[in-house]
Amino acid sequence: MSALYQAGITGLGAYLPAKVLTNFDLEKMVDTTDDWIRTRTGIRERRIAAKGQKSSDLGLEAAKQALQNAGLKPADLELIIVATITPDMLFPSTACSIQARLGAACGAFDMAAACSGFPYALAVSEGLVKAGLYKHILVVGAEMLSSFIDWKDRATCVLFGDGAGAAVVSRLDHDSGHGVIASYLGSDGNQADILQIPGGGSAHPPSEETLKQGLHFLKMQGAEVFKVAVRTMEDAVHEVLRRADLELKDVDWLIPHQANIRILNAVAERLELPPEKVYINVDRYGNMSSASTVVALCEAVSQGLVKKGQIIVLVAFGGGLTWAANVIKW
Ligand SMILES: CC(C)(COP(=O)(O)OP(=O)(O)OC[C@H]1O[C@@H](n2cnc3c(N)ncnc32)[C@H](O)[C@@H]1OP(=O)(O)O)[C@@H](O)C(=O)NCCC(=O)NCCS
């Protein structure tokens, strides 16, 4: 069935907290070295939210920029989707907080797809806009991983950072010649335990015991996650291109979730994509979960790297497990 309308990104924004935490800072906090972190992950520094900041604060700034970039007002928004696994609180949603503070009058909900959050939310908004249900949807990826990291666990605390990105997804004319061409979503809940925050929900409600066991912190089996990330991101790119009726040679930019430079290099190598077609900022921000892909897209566009008419593939992988990809003609 062909869609009634086309859906495209008409505005982008990003907000990175001012505080920079370098690998050298981490050397003073845990038993690690700048050399280990750089060679194993490609990360040099990451941003950390200020005391008192929360995910909605980061998301709000990115959202304001995206609206301005789209030339829209909050009143033009008909829906707000916030992808986050580090919400302000379990409920109300971080999306409702952003809706209120923007002064928008529309529906709002959070989506939890971990690091695949932005491509997941983009796929949902693509569907809603193409079906003719909404004209303008704000999609935000906002994360404050620093609140859920065990700062004594060197295996995880070196990897993550805080930040937010936002995109306005709007209805376009069918013959506009650009927009989101295809999306693909995947999951495998059987592997939930290799990447999770086990405590604080109904499975392990907060108690002295869960606090003692540190169940409120992010837990990860790094080597296992690494292998699955490479495989699923490669597969997701193939599948989304198949759905878009395109081939790898048509891709101008791969904008992947920024987890680890070795994961990105391995994916690019398997896809036989040259490094100059892969946008990388993991060195500056680390892994910002659902904010990663949208911040990377925003940077690539604002730096003028992405040109009108080019084919962009977003791809991500994360806890759930989840994975997702979108093809956009810019
Ligand atoms: C975490 C990761 C960087 C570890 O790299 P690796 O090459 O797999 O390293 P290993 O896990 O084999 O660890 C090697 C050693 O380094 C140690 N190590 C772990 N973290 C360290 C750190 N920050 N500094 C120094 N040494 C560290 C380990 O304890 C281990 O020591 P041992 O051999 O004495 O047990 C890598 O597995 C990874 O990036 N995985 C994916 C993580 C990810 O992207 N998660 C989010 C997905 S959305």
CSV table of C-alpha atoms and ligand atoms in Angstrom, one decimal:
chain,number,residue,atom,x,y,z
A,1,MET,CA,0.0,0.0,0.0
A,2,SER,CA,1.5,3.3,-0.9
A,3,ALA,CA,1.5,6.1,1.7
A,4,LEU,CA,-0.9,9.0,1.5
A,5,TYR,CA,1.9,11.5,2.3
A,6,GLN,CA,5.7,11.8,2.5
A,7,ALA,CA,7.4,12.4,5.9
A,8,GLY,CA,10.7,14.3,6.3
A,9,ILE,CA,12.9,15.9,8.8
A,10,THR,CA,12.4,19.7,8.6
A,11,GLY,CA,14.3,20.8,11.7
A,12,LEU,CA,17.2,19.5,13.9
A,13,GLY,CA,18.7,20.5,17.2
A,14,ALA,CA,21.2,19.3,19.7
A,15,TYR,CA,22.2,20.1,23.2
A,16,LEU,CA,25.4,18.9,24.9
A,17,PRO,CA,26.0,19.9,28.6
A,18,ALA,CA,29.0,22.2,29.1
A,19,LYS,CA,30.9,20.0,31.5
A,20,VAL,CA,33.5,17.8,29.8
A,21,LEU,CA,34.8,14.7,31.5
A,22,THR,CA,38.0,13.5,29.9
A,23,ASN,CA,39.7,10.2,30.1
A,24,PHE,CA,42.3,11.8,32.2
A,25,ASP,CA,39.6,12.9,34.7
A,26,LEU,CA,38.5,9.2,34.8
A,27,GLU,CA,42.0,8.1,35.5
A,28,LYS,CA,41.6,9.8,38.8
A,29,MET,CA,38.3,8.1,39.5
A,30,VAL,CA,38.8,4.4,38.6
A,31,ASP,CA,41.6,2.1,37.7
A,32,THR,CA,41.8,3.0,34.0
A,33,THR,CA,44.0,4.9,31.5
A,34,ASP,CA,43.4,7.3,28.7
A,35,ASP,CA,45.3,4.8,26.4
A,36,TRP,CA,43.0,1.9,27.4
A,37,ILE,CA,39.8,3.9,26.8
A,38,ARG,CA,41.0,5.4,23.5
A,39,THR,CA,42.3,2.2,22.0
A,40,ARG,CA,39.3,0.0,23.1
A,41,THR,CA,36.5,2.5,22.5
A,42,GLY,CA,37.7,5.6,20.5
A,43,ILE,CA,36.3,7.8,23.3
A,44,ARG,CA,38.4,10.8,24.5
A,45,GLU,CA,35.8,12.7,26.4
A,46,ARG,CA,32.1,12.9,27.2
A,47,ARG,CA,29.7,15.5,28.5
A,48,ILE,CA,28.1,15.3,31.9
A,49,ALA,CA,25.0,17.2,32.9
A,50,ALA,CA,25.3,19.8,35.7
A,51,LYS,CA,24.0,19.0,39.2
A,52,GLY,CA,20.3,19.6,39.2
A,53,GLN,CA,19.8,19.1,35.5
A,54,LYS,CA,17.5,16.3,34.3
A,55,SER,CA,16.9,14.6,30.9
A,56,SER,CA,14.0,17.0,30.1
A,57,ASP,CA,16.2,20.0,30.6
A,58,LEU,CA,18.6,18.6,27.9
A,59,GLY,CA,15.7,17.6,25.6
A,60,LEU,CA,14.0,20.9,26.0
A,61,GLU,CA,17.0,22.8,24.7
A,62,ALA,CA,17.4,20.5,21.7
A,63,ALA,CA,13.7,20.7,21.0
A,64,LYS,CA,13.7,24.5,21.0
A,65,GLN,CA,16.6,24.5,18.4
A,66,ALA,CA,14.8,21.9,16.2
A,67,LEU,CA,11.6,24.0,16.2
A,68,GLN,CA,13.6,27.2,15.3
A,69,ASN,CA,15.4,25.3,12.6
A,70,ALA,CA,12.1,24.1,11.2
A,71,GLY,CA,10.6,27.6,11.3
A,72,LEU,CA,7.8,26.3,13.5
A,73,LYS,CA,6.2,27.4,16.8
A,74,PRO,CA,5.4,25.0,19.7
A,75,ALA,CA,1.7,25.5,18.8
A,76,ASP,CA,2.4,23.9,15.4
A,77,LEU,CA,3.3,20.6,17.1
A,78,GLU,CA,0.7,17.8,17.1
A,79,LEU,CA,2.7,15.1,18.9
A,80,ILE,CA,5.9,14.8,21.0
A,81,ILE,CA,7.8,11.6,21.3
A,82,VAL,CA,10.8,11.4,23.6
A,83,ALA,CA,13.1,8.4,23.3
A,84,THR,CA,14.9,7.9,26.6
A,85,ILE,CA,15.9,5.2,29.0
A,86,THR,CA,16.9,7.8,31.6
A,87,PRO,CA,13.6,9.7,32.1
A,88,ASP,CA,13.2,12.4,34.7
A,89,MET,CA,11.0,9.8,36.6
A,90,LEU,CA,9.1,6.6,35.9
A,91,PHE,CA,6.1,8.8,35.3
A,92,PRO,CA,4.8,11.3,34.2
A,93,SER,CA,6.7,11.0,31.0
A,94,THR,CA,9.7,13.2,30.1
A,95,ALA,CA,7.7,14.0,26.9
A,96,CYS,CA,4.9,15.7,29.0
A,97,SER,CA,7.5,17.8,30.8
A,98,ILE,CA,8.9,19.0,27.5
A,99,GLN,CA,5.4,19.6,26.1
A,100,ALA,CA,4.5,21.8,29.1
A,101,ARG,CA,7.7,23.8,29.1
A,102,LEU,CA,7.6,24.4,25.4
A,103,GLY,CA,4.0,25.5,25.8
A,104,ALA,CA,2.8,23.0,23.2
A,105,ALA,CA,-0.7,21.7,23.2
A,106,CYS,CA,-0.5,18.2,21.9
A,107,GLY,CA,-0.1,14.5,22.8
A,108,ALA,CA,3.2,13.4,24.3
A,109,PHE,CA,4.7,10.1,25.3
A,110,ASP,CA,8.1,8.4,26.0
A,111,MET,CA,9.5,5.5,24.2
A,112,ALA,CA,12.0,3.1,25.6
A,113,ALA,CA,14.1,1.4,22.9
A,114,ALA,CA,17.5,2.2,24.6
A,115,CYS,CA,20.2,3.2,22.1
A,116,SER,CA,17.9,2.4,19.2
A,117,GLY,CA,15.5,5.0,20.6
A,118,PHE,CA,15.8,7.7,17.9
A,119,PRO,CA,15.6,5.5,14.9
A,120,TYR,CA,12.6,3.7,16.6
A,121,ALA,CA,10.8,7.0,17.3
A,122,LEU,CA,11.6,8.3,13.8
A,123,ALA,CA,10.0,5.2,12.3
A,124,VAL,CA,6.9,5.7,14.4
A,125,SER,CA,6.6,9.3,13.4
A,126,GLU,CA,7.2,8.5,9.8
A,127,GLY,CA,4.3,6.1,9.9
A,128,LEU,CA,1.9,8.5,11.6
A,129,VAL,CA,2.8,11.3,9.2
A,130,LYS,CA,2.6,9.2,6.1
A,131,ALA,CA,-0.8,7.9,7.2
A,132,GLY,CA,-2.0,11.5,7.3
A,133,LEU,CA,-2.7,11.5,11.1
A,134,TYR,CA,-0.2,14.3,12.0
A,135,LYS,CA,1.5,17.2,10.2
A,136,HIS,CA,4.3,18.0,12.6
A,137,ILE,CA,5.8,15.6,15.2
A,138,LEU,CA,8.7,16.5,17.5
A,139,VAL,CA,11.0,13.6,18.1
A,140,VAL,CA,13.6,13.9,20.9
A,141,GLY,CA,16.4,11.7,22.1
A,142,ALA,CA,17.4,12.8,25.6
A,143,GLU,CA,19.6,10.9,28.0
A,144,MET,CA,21.4,11.4,31.3
A,145,LEU,CA,23.3,8.2,31.6
A,146,SER,CA,25.5,9.8,34.2
A,147,SER,CA,22.6,9.3,36.7
A,148,PHE,CA,22.5,5.5,36.1
A,149,ILE,CA,26.2,4.7,35.9
A,150,ASP,CA,28.1,3.1,38.7
A,151,TRP,CA,31.0,5.5,38.8
A,152,LYS,CA,33.1,2.8,40.5
A,153,ASP,CA,32.7,0.3,37.6
A,154,ARG,CA,35.4,1.0,35.1
A,155,ALA,CA,33.9,-1.5,32.6
A,156,THR,CA,30.9,0.8,32.1
A,157,CYS,CA,31.6,4.3,33.4
A,158,VAL,CA,34.1,5.2,30.7
A,159,LEU,CA,31.6,4.5,27.9
A,160,PHE,CA,28.6,6.8,28.4
A,161,GLY,CA,27.8,10.5,28.3
A,162,ASP,CA,24.9,12.9,28.6
A,163,GLY,CA,23.2,14.8,25.7
A,164,ALA,CA,20.1,15.4,23.7
A,165,GLY,CA,19.0,15.8,20.1
A,166,ALA,CA,15.7,16.6,18.5
A,167,ALA,CA,14.1,16.5,15.0
A,168,VAL,CA,10.8,17.8,13.7
A,169,VAL,CA,9.2,15.3,11.4
A,170,SER,CA,6.7,17.0,9.0
A,171,ARG,CA,4.3,16.1,6.3
A,172,LEU,CA,5.8,16.8,2.9
A,173,ASP,CA,4.2,16.8,-0.6
A,174,HIS,CA,4.3,13.4,-2.1
A,175,ASP,CA,6.4,14.7,-5.0
A,176,SER,CA,8.8,16.6,-2.8
A,177,GLY,CA,11.5,14.2,-3.7
A,178,HIS,CA,12.9,13.8,-0.2
A,179,GLY,CA,12.1,12.4,3.2
A,180,VAL,CA,12.1,9.1,5.1
A,181,ILE,CA,12.0,6.4,2.5
A,182,ALA,CA,12.0,3.3,4.8
A,183,SER,CA,12.5,2.1,8.3
A,184,TYR,CA,13.2,-1.2,9.9
A,185,LEU,CA,12.8,-2.2,13.6
A,186,GLY,CA,14.0,-5.3,15.3
A,187,SER,CA,14.2,-6.8,18.8
A,188,ASP,CA,15.2,-9.9,20.8
A,189,GLY,CA,14.0,-9.8,24.4
A,190,ASN,CA,15.7,-13.2,25.0
A,191,GLN,CA,19.0,-11.4,25.3
A,192,ALA,CA,17.7,-8.7,27.8
A,193,ASP,CA,20.3,-9.6,30.4
A,194,ILE,CA,23.4,-8.6,28.5
A,195,LEU,CA,22.5,-4.9,28.7
A,196,GLN,CA,20.1,-3.6,31.3
A,197,ILE,CA,19.2,-1.5,34.4
A,198,PRO,CA,17.6,-4.3,36.4
A,199,GLY,CA,16.4,-2.4,39.5
A,200,GLY,CA,13.8,0.3,40.2
A,201,GLY,CA,10.9,-1.2,38.2
A,202,SER,CA,8.3,-3.8,39.2
A,203,ALA,CA,10.7,-6.7,38.8
A,204,HIS,CA,13.0,-5.3,41.5
A,205,PRO,CA,11.3,-2.4,43.2
A,206,PRO,CA,13.7,-0.1,45.1
A,207,SER,CA,14.7,-1.5,48.4
A,208,GLU,CA,17.7,-1.6,50.7
A,209,GLU,CA,18.7,-4.8,49.1
A,210,THR,CA,18.5,-3.5,45.5
A,211,LEU,CA,20.5,-0.5,46.5
A,212,LYS,CA,23.1,-2.7,48.2
A,213,GLN,CA,23.4,-4.9,45.1
A,214,GLY,CA,23.6,-1.8,42.8
A,215,LEU,CA,20.7,-3.0,40.7
A,216,HIS,CA,19.8,0.6,39.9
A,217,PHE,CA,23.0,0.9,37.9
A,218,LEU,CA,23.5,0.0,34.2
A,219,LYS,CA,24.8,-3.6,33.8
A,220,MET,CA,26.5,-4.8,30.7
A,221,GLN,CA,28.3,-7.9,29.4
A,222,GLY,CA,30.6,-5.8,27.1
A,223,ALA,CA,32.1,-8.5,24.9
A,224,GLU,CA,28.8,-10.1,24.2
A,225,VAL,CA,27.1,-6.8,23.4
A,226,PHE,CA,30.0,-5.9,21.1
A,227,LYS,CA,29.4,-9.1,18.9
A,228,VAL,CA,25.6,-8.7,18.7
A,229,ALA,CA,26.0,-4.9,17.9
A,230,VAL,CA,28.1,-5.6,14.9
A,231,ARG,CA,25.9,-8.3,13.5
A,232,THR,CA,22.6,-6.6,14.1
A,233,MET,CA,23.6,-3.2,12.8
A,234,GLU,CA,25.0,-4.8,9.6
A,235,ASP,CA,21.8,-6.8,9.1
A,236,ALA,CA,19.6,-3.8,9.8
A,237,VAL,CA,21.4,-1.7,7.1
A,238,HIS,CA,20.9,-4.5,4.6
A,239,GLU,CA,17.2,-4.9,5.5
A,240,VAL,CA,16.4,-1.2,5.5
A,241,LEU,CA,18.1,-0.7,2.1
A,242,ARG,CA,16.1,-3.7,0.7
A,243,ARG,CA,12.9,-2.0,1.9
A,244,ALA,CA,14.0,1.3,0.3
A,245,ASP,CA,14.8,-0.5,-2.9
A,246,LEU,CA,18.4,0.8,-2.7
A,247,GLU,CA,21.8,-0.7,-2.6
A,248,LEU,CA,24.9,0.0,-0.5
A,249,LYS,CA,26.5,1.8,-3.4
A,250,ASP,CA,23.6,4.4,-3.2
A,251,VAL,CA,24.5,5.3,0.4
A,252,ASP,CA,26.2,8.7,0.9
A,253,TRP,CA,26.3,8.7,4.7
A,254,LEU,CA,26.0,6.1,7.4
A,255,ILE,CA,25.1,7.7,10.6
A,256,PRO,CA,25.4,5.0,13.2
A,257,HIS,CA,24.7,4.9,17.0
A,258,GLN,CA,28.0,6.0,18.5
A,259,ALA,CA,28.8,3.2,21.0
A,260,ASN,CA,32.5,2.3,20.3
A,261,ILE,CA,34.7,3.2,17.3
A,262,ARG,CA,35.7,-0.5,17.0
A,263,ILE,CA,32.0,-1.5,16.5
A,264,LEU,CA,31.6,1.3,13.9
A,265,ASN,CA,34.7,0.3,12.0
A,266,ALA,CA,33.7,-3.4,12.0
A,267,VAL,CA,30.2,-2.5,10.7
A,268,ALA,CA,31.6,-0.2,8.0
A,269,GLU,CA,34.1,-2.9,7.0
A,270,ARG,CA,31.5,-5.6,6.7
A,271,LEU,CA,29.3,-3.3,4.6
A,272,GLU,CA,32.4,-2.3,2.6
A,273,LEU,CA,31.6,1.4,3.2
A,274,PRO,CA,34.7,3.7,3.2
A,275,PRO,CA,35.4,5.5,6.4
A,276,GLU,CA,34.7,8.9,4.9
A,277,LYS,CA,31.0,7.9,4.5
A,278,VAL,CA,30.6,7.1,8.2
A,279,TYR,CA,29.9,10.0,10.6
A,280,ILE,CA,31.8,9.7,13.9
A,281,ASN,CA,31.6,11.7,17.0
A,282,VAL,CA,32.0,9.0,19.7
A,283,ASP,CA,35.4,10.5,20.5
A,284,ARG,CA,33.8,13.7,21.8
A,285,TYR,CA,30.6,12.4,23.4
A,286,GLY,CA,30.9,8.7,24.1
A,287,ASN,CA,27.6,6.7,24.0
A,288,MET,CA,24.6,8.9,24.6
A,289,SER,CA,22.1,6.1,24.0
A,290,SER,CA,19.0,7.4,22.2
A,291,ALA,CA,20.5,10.9,21.8
A,292,SER,CA,23.5,9.5,19.8
A,293,THR,CA,22.1,9.1,16.3
A,294,VAL,CA,20.1,12.4,16.3
A,295,VAL,CA,23.0,14.4,17.7
A,296,ALA,CA,25.3,12.9,15.0
A,297,LEU,CA,22.7,13.6,12.3
A,298,CYS,CA,22.3,17.2,13.5
A,299,GLU,CA,26.1,17.8,13.5
A,300,ALA,CA,26.6,16.2,10.0
A,301,VAL,CA,23.8,18.4,8.6
A,302,SER,CA,24.8,21.6,10.4
A,303,GLN,CA,28.5,21.1,9.3
A,304,GLY,CA,27.2,21.0,5.7
A,305,LEU,CA,28.5,17.4,5.2
A,306,VAL,CA,25.1,16.1,4.2
A,307,LYS,CA,23.9,17.6,0.9
A,308,LYS,CA,20.4,17.9,-0.6
A,309,GLY,CA,19.4,14.7,-2.4
A,310,GLN,CA,22.0,12.5,-0.6
A,311,ILE,CA,21.0,9.1,0.9
A,312,ILE,CA,21.5,8.8,4.6
A,313,VAL,CA,21.2,5.6,6.6
A,314,LEU,CA,20.7,5.8,10.4
A,315,VAL,CA,21.4,2.6,12.3
A,316,ALA,CA,21.4,1.8,15.9
A,317,PHE,CA,21.6,-1.1,18.4
A,318,GLY,CA,20.8,-1.2,22.1
A,319,GLY,CA,19.4,-2.8,25.2
A,320,GLY,CA,16.2,-4.8,24.8
A,321,LEU,CA,17.8,-6.0,22.7
A,322,THR,CA,16.7,-3.6,20.0
A,323,TRP,CA,18.0,-2.5,16.7
A,324,ALA,CA,16.7,-0.2,14.0
A,325,ALA,CA,17.5,1.7,10.8
A,326,ASN,CA,16.0,4.4,8.6
A,327,VAL,CA,16.8,5.5,5.1
A,328,ILE,CA,16.4,9.2,4.5
A,329,LYS,CA,16.7,11.1,1.2
A,330,TRP,CA,17.9,14.5,2.3
B,1,LIG,C1,33.4,-2.7,27.0
B,1,LIG,C2,34.5,-2.9,25.9
B,1,LIG,C3,35.1,-1.6,25.5
B,1,LIG,C4,35.6,-3.8,26.4
B,1,LIG,O1,36.5,-4.0,25.4
B,1,LIG,P1,37.1,-5.5,25.2
B,1,LIG,O2,38.2,-5.4,24.2
B,1,LIG,O3,35.9,-6.3,25.0
B,1,LIG,O4,37.8,-5.7,26.6
B,1,LIG,P2,37.6,-6.9,27.6
B,1,LIG,O5,36.2,-6.9,28.1
B,1,LIG,O6,38.1,-8.1,27.0
B,1,LIG,O7,38.4,-6.5,28.9
B,1,LIG,C5,39.8,-6.7,28.8
B,1,LIG,C6,40.3,-6.3,30.2
B,1,LIG,O8,40.2,-4.9,30.4
B,1,LIG,C7,39.7,-4.6,31.6
B,1,LIG,N1,38.9,-3.4,31.6
B,1,LIG,C8,37.6,-3.2,31.5
B,1,LIG,N2,37.3,-1.9,31.5
B,1,LIG,C9,38.5,-1.2,31.7
B,1,LIG,C10,38.9,0.1,31.8
B,1,LIG,N3,38.0,1.1,31.7
B,1,LIG,N4,40.2,0.4,32.0
B,1,LIG,C11,41.1,-0.5,32.0
B,1,LIG,N5,40.8,-1.8,31.9
B,1,LIG,C12,39.5,-2.2,31.8
B,1,LIG,C13,38.8,-5.8,31.9
B,1,LIG,O9,38.6,-5.9,33.3
B,1,LIG,C14,39.6,-6.9,31.3
B,1,LIG,O10,40.6,-7.3,32.3
B,1,LIG,P3,41.0,-8.8,32.5
B,1,LIG,O11,41.4,-9.4,31.1
B,1,LIG,O12,42.1,-8.7,33.5
B,1,LIG,O13,39.7,-9.4,33.0
B,1,LIG,C15,33.9,-3.6,24.6
B,1,LIG,O14,33.5,-4.9,25.0
B,1,LIG,C16,32.6,-2.9,24.2
B,1,LIG,O15,32.7,-1.8,23.7
B,1,LIG,N6,31.5,-3.6,24.2
B,1,LIG,C17,30.2,-3.0,23.7
B,1,LIG,C18,29.7,-2.0,24.7
B,1,LIG,C19,28.6,-1.2,24.2
B,1,LIG,O16,28.8,-0.6,23.1
B,1,LIG,N7,27.5,-1.1,24.9
B,1,LIG,C20,26.4,-0.3,24.6
B,1,LIG,C21,25.7,-0.8,23.4
B,1,LIG,S1,24.4,0.2,22.9
